[in-house]
Coordinates of C-alpha atoms in Angstrom, one line a residue:
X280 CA 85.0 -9.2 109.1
X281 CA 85.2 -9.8 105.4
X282 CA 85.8 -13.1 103.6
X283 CA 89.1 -12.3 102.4
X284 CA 89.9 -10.8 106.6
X285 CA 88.4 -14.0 108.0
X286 CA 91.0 -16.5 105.9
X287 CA 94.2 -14.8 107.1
X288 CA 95.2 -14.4 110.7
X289 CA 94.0 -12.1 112.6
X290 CA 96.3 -9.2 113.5
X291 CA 96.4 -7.9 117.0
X292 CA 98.6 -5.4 118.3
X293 CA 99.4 -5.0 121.8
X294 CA 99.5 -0.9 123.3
X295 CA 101.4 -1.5 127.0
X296 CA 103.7 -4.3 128.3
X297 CA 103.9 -4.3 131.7
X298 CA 104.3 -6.6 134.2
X299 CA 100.3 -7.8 134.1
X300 CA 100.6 -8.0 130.1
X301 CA 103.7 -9.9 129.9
X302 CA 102.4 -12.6 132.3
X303 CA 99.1 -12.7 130.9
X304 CA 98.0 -11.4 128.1
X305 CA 101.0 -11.6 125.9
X306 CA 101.3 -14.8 126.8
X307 CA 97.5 -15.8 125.9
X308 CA 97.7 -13.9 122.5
X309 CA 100.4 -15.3 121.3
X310 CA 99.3 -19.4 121.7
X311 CA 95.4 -18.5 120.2
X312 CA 95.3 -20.0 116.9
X313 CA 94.4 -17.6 113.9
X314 CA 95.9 -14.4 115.6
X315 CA 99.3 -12.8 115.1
X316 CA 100.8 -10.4 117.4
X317 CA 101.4 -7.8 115.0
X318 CA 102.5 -5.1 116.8
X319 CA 103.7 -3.6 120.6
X320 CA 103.8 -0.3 122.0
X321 CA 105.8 -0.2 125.4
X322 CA 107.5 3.2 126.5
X323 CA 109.8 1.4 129.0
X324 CA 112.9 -0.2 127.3
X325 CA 112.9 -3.1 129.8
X326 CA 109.4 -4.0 128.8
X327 CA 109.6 -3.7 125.3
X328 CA 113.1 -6.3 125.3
X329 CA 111.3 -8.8 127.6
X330 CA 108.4 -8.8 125.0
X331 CA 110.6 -9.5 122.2
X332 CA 110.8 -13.1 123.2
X333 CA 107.6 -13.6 123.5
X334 CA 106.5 -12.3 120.2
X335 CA 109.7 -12.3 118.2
X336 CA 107.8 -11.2 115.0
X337 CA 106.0 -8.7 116.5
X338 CA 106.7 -5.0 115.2
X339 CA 108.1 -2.6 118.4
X340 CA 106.9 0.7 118.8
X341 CA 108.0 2.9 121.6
X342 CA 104.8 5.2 121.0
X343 CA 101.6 3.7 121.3
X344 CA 100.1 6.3 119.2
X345 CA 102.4 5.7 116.3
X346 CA 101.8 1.9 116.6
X347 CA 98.1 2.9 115.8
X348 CA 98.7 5.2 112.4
X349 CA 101.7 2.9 111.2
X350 CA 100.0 -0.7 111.6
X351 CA 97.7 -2.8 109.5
X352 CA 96.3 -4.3 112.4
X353 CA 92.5 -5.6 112.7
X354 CA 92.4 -5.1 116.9
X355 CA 94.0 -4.3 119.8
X356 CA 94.6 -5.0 123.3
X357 CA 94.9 -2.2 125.2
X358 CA 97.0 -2.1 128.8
X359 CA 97.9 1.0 129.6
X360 CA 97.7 3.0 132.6
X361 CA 94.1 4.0 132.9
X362 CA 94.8 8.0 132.1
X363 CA 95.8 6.7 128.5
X364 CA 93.0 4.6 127.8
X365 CA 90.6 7.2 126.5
X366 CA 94.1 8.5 124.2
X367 CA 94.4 5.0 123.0
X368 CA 91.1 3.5 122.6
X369 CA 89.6 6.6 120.6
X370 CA 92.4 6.6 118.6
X371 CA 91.6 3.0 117.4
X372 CA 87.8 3.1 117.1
X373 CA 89.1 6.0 114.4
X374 CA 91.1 3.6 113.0
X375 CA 88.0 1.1 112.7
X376 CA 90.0 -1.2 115.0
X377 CA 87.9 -3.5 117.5
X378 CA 89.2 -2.8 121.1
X379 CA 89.8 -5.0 124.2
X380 CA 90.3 -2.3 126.8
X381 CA 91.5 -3.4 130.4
X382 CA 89.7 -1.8 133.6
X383 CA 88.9 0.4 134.0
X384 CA 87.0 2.1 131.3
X385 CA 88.7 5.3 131.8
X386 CA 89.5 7.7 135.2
X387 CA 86.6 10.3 134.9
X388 CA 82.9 9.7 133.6
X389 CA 83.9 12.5 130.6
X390 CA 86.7 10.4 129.2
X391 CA 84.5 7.2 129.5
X392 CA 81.4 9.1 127.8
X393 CA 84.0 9.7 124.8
X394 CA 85.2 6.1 124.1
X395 CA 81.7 5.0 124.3
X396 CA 80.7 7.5 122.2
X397 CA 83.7 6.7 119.7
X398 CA 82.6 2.6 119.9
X399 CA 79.8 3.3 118.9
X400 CA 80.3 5.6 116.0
X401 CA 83.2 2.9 114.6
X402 CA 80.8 0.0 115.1
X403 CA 83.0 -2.5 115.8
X404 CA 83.7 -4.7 118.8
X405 CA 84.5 -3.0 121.9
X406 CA 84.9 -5.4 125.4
X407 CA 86.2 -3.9 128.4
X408 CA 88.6 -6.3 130.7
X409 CA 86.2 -8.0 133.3
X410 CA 87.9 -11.0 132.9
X411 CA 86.2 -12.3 136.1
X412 CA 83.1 -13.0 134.1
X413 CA 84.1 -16.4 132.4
X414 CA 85.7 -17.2 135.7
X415 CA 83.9 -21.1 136.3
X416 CA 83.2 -20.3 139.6
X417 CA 81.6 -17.2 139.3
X418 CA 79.4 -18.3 136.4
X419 CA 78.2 -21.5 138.7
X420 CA 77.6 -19.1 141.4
X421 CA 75.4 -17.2 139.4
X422 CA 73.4 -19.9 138.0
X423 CA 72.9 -21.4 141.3
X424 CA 71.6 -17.9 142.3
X425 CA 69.1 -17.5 139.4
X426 CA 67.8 -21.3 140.2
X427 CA 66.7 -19.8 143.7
X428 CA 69.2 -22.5 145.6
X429 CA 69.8 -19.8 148.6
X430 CA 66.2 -18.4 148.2
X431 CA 66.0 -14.6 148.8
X432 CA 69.1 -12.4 148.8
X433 CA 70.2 -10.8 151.9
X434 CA 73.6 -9.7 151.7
X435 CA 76.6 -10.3 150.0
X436 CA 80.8 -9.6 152.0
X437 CA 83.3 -9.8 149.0
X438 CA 87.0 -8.8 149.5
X439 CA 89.7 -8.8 146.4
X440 CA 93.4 -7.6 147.5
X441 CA 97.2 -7.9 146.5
X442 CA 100.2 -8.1 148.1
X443 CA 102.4 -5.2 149.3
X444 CA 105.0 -4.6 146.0
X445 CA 106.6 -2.0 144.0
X446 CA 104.7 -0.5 142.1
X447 CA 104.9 1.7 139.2
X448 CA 104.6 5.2 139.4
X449 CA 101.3 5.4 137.8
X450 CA 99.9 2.9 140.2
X451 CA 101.4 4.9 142.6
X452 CA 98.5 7.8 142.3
X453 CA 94.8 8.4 141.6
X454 CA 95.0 10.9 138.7
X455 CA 97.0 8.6 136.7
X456 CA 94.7 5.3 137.3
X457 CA 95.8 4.0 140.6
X458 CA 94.7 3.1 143.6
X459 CA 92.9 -0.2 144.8
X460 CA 88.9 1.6 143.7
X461 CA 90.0 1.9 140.2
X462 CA 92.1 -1.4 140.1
X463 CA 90.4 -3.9 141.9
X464 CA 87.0 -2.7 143.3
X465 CA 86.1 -1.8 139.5
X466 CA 85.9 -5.5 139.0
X467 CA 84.2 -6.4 142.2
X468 CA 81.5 -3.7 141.3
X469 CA 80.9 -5.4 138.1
X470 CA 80.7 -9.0 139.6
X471 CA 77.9 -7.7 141.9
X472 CA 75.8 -6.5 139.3
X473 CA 76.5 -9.6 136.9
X474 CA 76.6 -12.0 139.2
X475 CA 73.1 -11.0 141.2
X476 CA 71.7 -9.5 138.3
X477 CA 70.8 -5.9 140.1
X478 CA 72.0 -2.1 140.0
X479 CA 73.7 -0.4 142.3
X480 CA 72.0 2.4 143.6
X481 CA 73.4 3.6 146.8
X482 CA 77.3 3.7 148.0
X483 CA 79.1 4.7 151.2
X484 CA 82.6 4.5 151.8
X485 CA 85.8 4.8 153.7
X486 CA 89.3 4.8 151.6
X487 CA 92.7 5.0 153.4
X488 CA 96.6 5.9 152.0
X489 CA 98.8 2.8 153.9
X490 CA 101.7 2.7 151.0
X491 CA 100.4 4.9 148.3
X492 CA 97.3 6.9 147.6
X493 CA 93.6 5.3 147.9
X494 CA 95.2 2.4 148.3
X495 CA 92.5 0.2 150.6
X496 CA 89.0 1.1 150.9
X497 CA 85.7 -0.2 152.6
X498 CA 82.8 0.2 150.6
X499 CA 79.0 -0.5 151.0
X500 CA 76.7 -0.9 148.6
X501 CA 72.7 -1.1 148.1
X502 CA 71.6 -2.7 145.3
X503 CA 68.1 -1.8 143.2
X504 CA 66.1 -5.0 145.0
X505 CA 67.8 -3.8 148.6
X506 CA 70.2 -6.2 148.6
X507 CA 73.4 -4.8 151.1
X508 CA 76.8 -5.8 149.7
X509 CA 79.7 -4.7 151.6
X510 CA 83.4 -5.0 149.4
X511 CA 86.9 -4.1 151.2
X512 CA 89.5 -3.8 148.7
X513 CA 93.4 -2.9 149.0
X514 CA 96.7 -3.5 147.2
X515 CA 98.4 -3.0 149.9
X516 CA 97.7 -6.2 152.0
X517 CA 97.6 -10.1 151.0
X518 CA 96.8 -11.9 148.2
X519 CA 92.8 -13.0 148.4
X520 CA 89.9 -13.0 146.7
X521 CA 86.8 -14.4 147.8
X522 CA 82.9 -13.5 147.8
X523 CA 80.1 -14.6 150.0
X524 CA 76.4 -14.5 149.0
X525 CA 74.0 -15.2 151.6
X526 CA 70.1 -15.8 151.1
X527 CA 67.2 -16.7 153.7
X528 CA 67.6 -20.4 152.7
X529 CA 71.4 -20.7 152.6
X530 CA 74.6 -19.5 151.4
X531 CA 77.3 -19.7 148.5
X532 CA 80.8 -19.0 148.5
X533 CA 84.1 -19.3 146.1
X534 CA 87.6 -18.3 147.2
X535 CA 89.2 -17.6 143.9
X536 CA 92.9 -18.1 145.1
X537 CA 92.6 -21.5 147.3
X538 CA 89.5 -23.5 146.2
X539 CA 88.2 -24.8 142.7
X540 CA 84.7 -25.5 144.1
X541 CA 81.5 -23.6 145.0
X542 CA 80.9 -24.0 148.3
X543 CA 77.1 -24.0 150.0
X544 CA 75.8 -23.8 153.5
X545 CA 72.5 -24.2 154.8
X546 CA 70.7 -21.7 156.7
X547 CA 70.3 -23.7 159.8
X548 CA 72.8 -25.5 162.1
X549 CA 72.1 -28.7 162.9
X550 CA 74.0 -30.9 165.6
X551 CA 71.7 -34.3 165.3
X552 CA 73.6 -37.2 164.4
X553 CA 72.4 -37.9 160.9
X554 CA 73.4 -34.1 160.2
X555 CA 76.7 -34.6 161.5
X556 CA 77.2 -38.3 159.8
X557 CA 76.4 -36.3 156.4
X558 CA 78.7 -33.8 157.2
X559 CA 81.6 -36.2 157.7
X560 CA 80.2 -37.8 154.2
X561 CA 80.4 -34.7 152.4
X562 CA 83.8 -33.8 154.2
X563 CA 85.0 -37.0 152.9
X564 CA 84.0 -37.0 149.6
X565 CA 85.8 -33.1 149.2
X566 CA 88.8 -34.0 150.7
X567 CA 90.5 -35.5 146.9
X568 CA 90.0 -32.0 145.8
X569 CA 91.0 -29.9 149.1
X570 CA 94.4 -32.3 148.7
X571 CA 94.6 -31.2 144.8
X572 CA 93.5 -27.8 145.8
X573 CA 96.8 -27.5 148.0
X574 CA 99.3 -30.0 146.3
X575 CA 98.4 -28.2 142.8
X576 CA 96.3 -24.5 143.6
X577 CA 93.9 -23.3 140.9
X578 CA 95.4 -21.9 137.5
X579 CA 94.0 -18.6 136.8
X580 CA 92.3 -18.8 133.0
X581 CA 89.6 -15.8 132.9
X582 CA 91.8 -14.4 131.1
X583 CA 92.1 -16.8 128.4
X584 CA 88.5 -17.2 128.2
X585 CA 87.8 -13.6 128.3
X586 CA 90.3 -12.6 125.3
X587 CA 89.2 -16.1 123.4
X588 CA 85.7 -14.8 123.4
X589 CA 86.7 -11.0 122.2
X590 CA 88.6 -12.7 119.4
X591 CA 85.5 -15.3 118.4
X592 CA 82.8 -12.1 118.8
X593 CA 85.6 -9.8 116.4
X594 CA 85.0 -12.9 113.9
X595 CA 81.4 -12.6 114.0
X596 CA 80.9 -15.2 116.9
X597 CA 77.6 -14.1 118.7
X598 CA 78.7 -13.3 122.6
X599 CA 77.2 -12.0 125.4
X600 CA 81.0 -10.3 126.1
X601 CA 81.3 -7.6 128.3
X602 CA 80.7 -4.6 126.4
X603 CA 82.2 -1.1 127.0
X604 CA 78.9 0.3 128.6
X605 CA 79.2 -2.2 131.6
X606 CA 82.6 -0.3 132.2
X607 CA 80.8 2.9 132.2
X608 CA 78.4 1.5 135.0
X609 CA 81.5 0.2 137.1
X610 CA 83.3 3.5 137.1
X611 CA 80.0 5.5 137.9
X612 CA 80.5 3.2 141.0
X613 CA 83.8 3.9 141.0
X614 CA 83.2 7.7 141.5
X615 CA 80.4 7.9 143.5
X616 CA 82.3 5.8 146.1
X617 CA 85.2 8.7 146.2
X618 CA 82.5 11.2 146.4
X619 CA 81.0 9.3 149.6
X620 CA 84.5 8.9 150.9
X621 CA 85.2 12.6 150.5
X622 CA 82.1 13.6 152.0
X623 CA 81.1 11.1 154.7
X624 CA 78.0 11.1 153.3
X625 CA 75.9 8.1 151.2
X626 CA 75.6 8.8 147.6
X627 CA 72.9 8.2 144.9
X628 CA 74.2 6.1 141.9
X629 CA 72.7 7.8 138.8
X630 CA 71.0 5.3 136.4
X631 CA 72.8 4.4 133.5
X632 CA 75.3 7.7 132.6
X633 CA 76.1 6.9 129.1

């Protein structure tokens, strides 16, 4: 940014205000210092009137396109159903806008090619919304993985679902971005590769239609060291979100929802007494938190930390934010696993498909 862009506020316009982006994002935008909701684009009446009061000043748009020719805005924040987000996010690199783009990247590996291809011809900052990275307990979890503190990886179980609700039509069906691959296992793909720093290389998978279409699936995965991972996604169950890493010397574990501390296991049962008496210690010692835990359960702020970061890096803060190529890798995933579904039959991961 220029000196005379870096003294005035930064001006961010929001394209999509759904449920998600009025009880999240809106809400983070609007209490970062230096920014100004400039701008919001939401086709739904209903949306656009419950976002006026949380950005009164903020100029509506029923067109997100015309929000992106008619503003003088510096970025945006992009939440629109995933069909759009090639539309939306091209549009904006053209602009010379930096771009936040929620998961995932795009629906098919041709519309992702194009927005990278569009980021990297504007040059400016372009993050795609895998929150879960600056999520504490995933961080800890990986740096207890890199200090060796489970010794070798042998498999990893991770499950992220949502409750049963109404949904919106979109969500409703695959060719318009929904489905629980696209919305939820596109961030579990991602945490495998960040958190045990490795590729995916091999998928198999089984995706059922409860409530709407492709809307739980079973997925395994091996990873370029031969690590297995198996993921089981849906948004049609309950609410959870845990992962479960297990090594030859022990085993970490973090349930997102209930539980505001890593949790480690050793390899080895042991019933002697001085095993059990430190058990009962280290049961005693957790319980303050279990009891907070419960009384008070964990606030979700990835999302802060994830948009406070994209702003910083648009200012010229150094970060090692997700860029948009990680979202290319996660929706390769994404696809192959459909393929595997569709065909009963493992597929190959290609490397990198930017």
């Amino acid at each position: 940014m220029t000196s005379d862009s870096a003294s005035r506020p930064l001006r961010v316009g929001l394209l999509g205000c759904g449920r998600i982006a009025r009880l999240i994002h809106l809400p983070v935008l609007t209490r970062l210092p230096g920014l100004e909701v400039a701008a919001i684009a939401e086709q739904d009446v209903r949306g656009r009137e419950a976002s006026r009061s949380l950005a009164p000043a903020a100029t509506l748009f029923t067109d997100h396109r015309e929000m992106i020719e008619a503003s003088p805005l510096d970025a945006v924040v992009v939440c629109l159903p995933p069909a759009l987000h090639a539309e939306a996010a091209i549009a904006s690199f053209e602009r010379g806008l930096h771009v936040y783009l929620e998961k995932p990247l795009a629906t098919t590996l041709e519309d992702g090619r194009r927005i990278l291809r569009a980021w990297r011809s504007a040059g400016t900052t372009g993050w795609i919304g895998f929150n879960f990275r600056f999520h504490p307990l995933v961080v800890e979890m990986r740096d207890a993985i890199r200090r060796g503190s489970i010794g070798h990886l042998v498999g990893v179980r991770t499950s992220f679902c949502a409750s049963r609700r109404e949904l919106p039509e979109w969500k409703r069906r695959r060719d318009s971005g929904g489905g629980a691959l696209l919305d939820l296992a596109s961030h579990q793909f991602d945490l495998v590769r960040f958190v045990l720093d490795q590729e995916i290389v091999e998928v198999n998978a089984l995706i059922g239609s409860l409530a709407s279409e492709a809307d739980t699936a079973t997925i395994h995965l091996r990873l370029s060291a031969g690590t297995m991972v198996e993921v089981f996604t849906s948004i049609s169950a309950v609410e959870e979100h845990h992962m479960v890493v297990v090594g030859s010397d022990g085993l970490l574990s973090f349930d997102r929802y209930h539980s505001t501390c890593l949790r480690f296991r050793t390899s080895q049962r042991d019933y002697g007494k001085a095993a059990r008496v430190r058990a009962a210690a280290a049961w005693m010692a957790d319980a303050p938190r279990a009891l907070r835990d419960a009384l008070l359960p964990p606030r979700e702020r990835s999302h802060a930390h994830a948009l406070t970061a994209f702003v910083a890096a648009v200012r010229g803060v150094p970060s090692a934010g997700p860029e948009l190529d990680v979202g290319l890798e996660s929706l390769a995933v994404v696809l192959a696993a459909e393929q595997a579904a569709g065909t009963g039959r493992r597929v190959t991961v290609a490397g990198s498909p930017s």
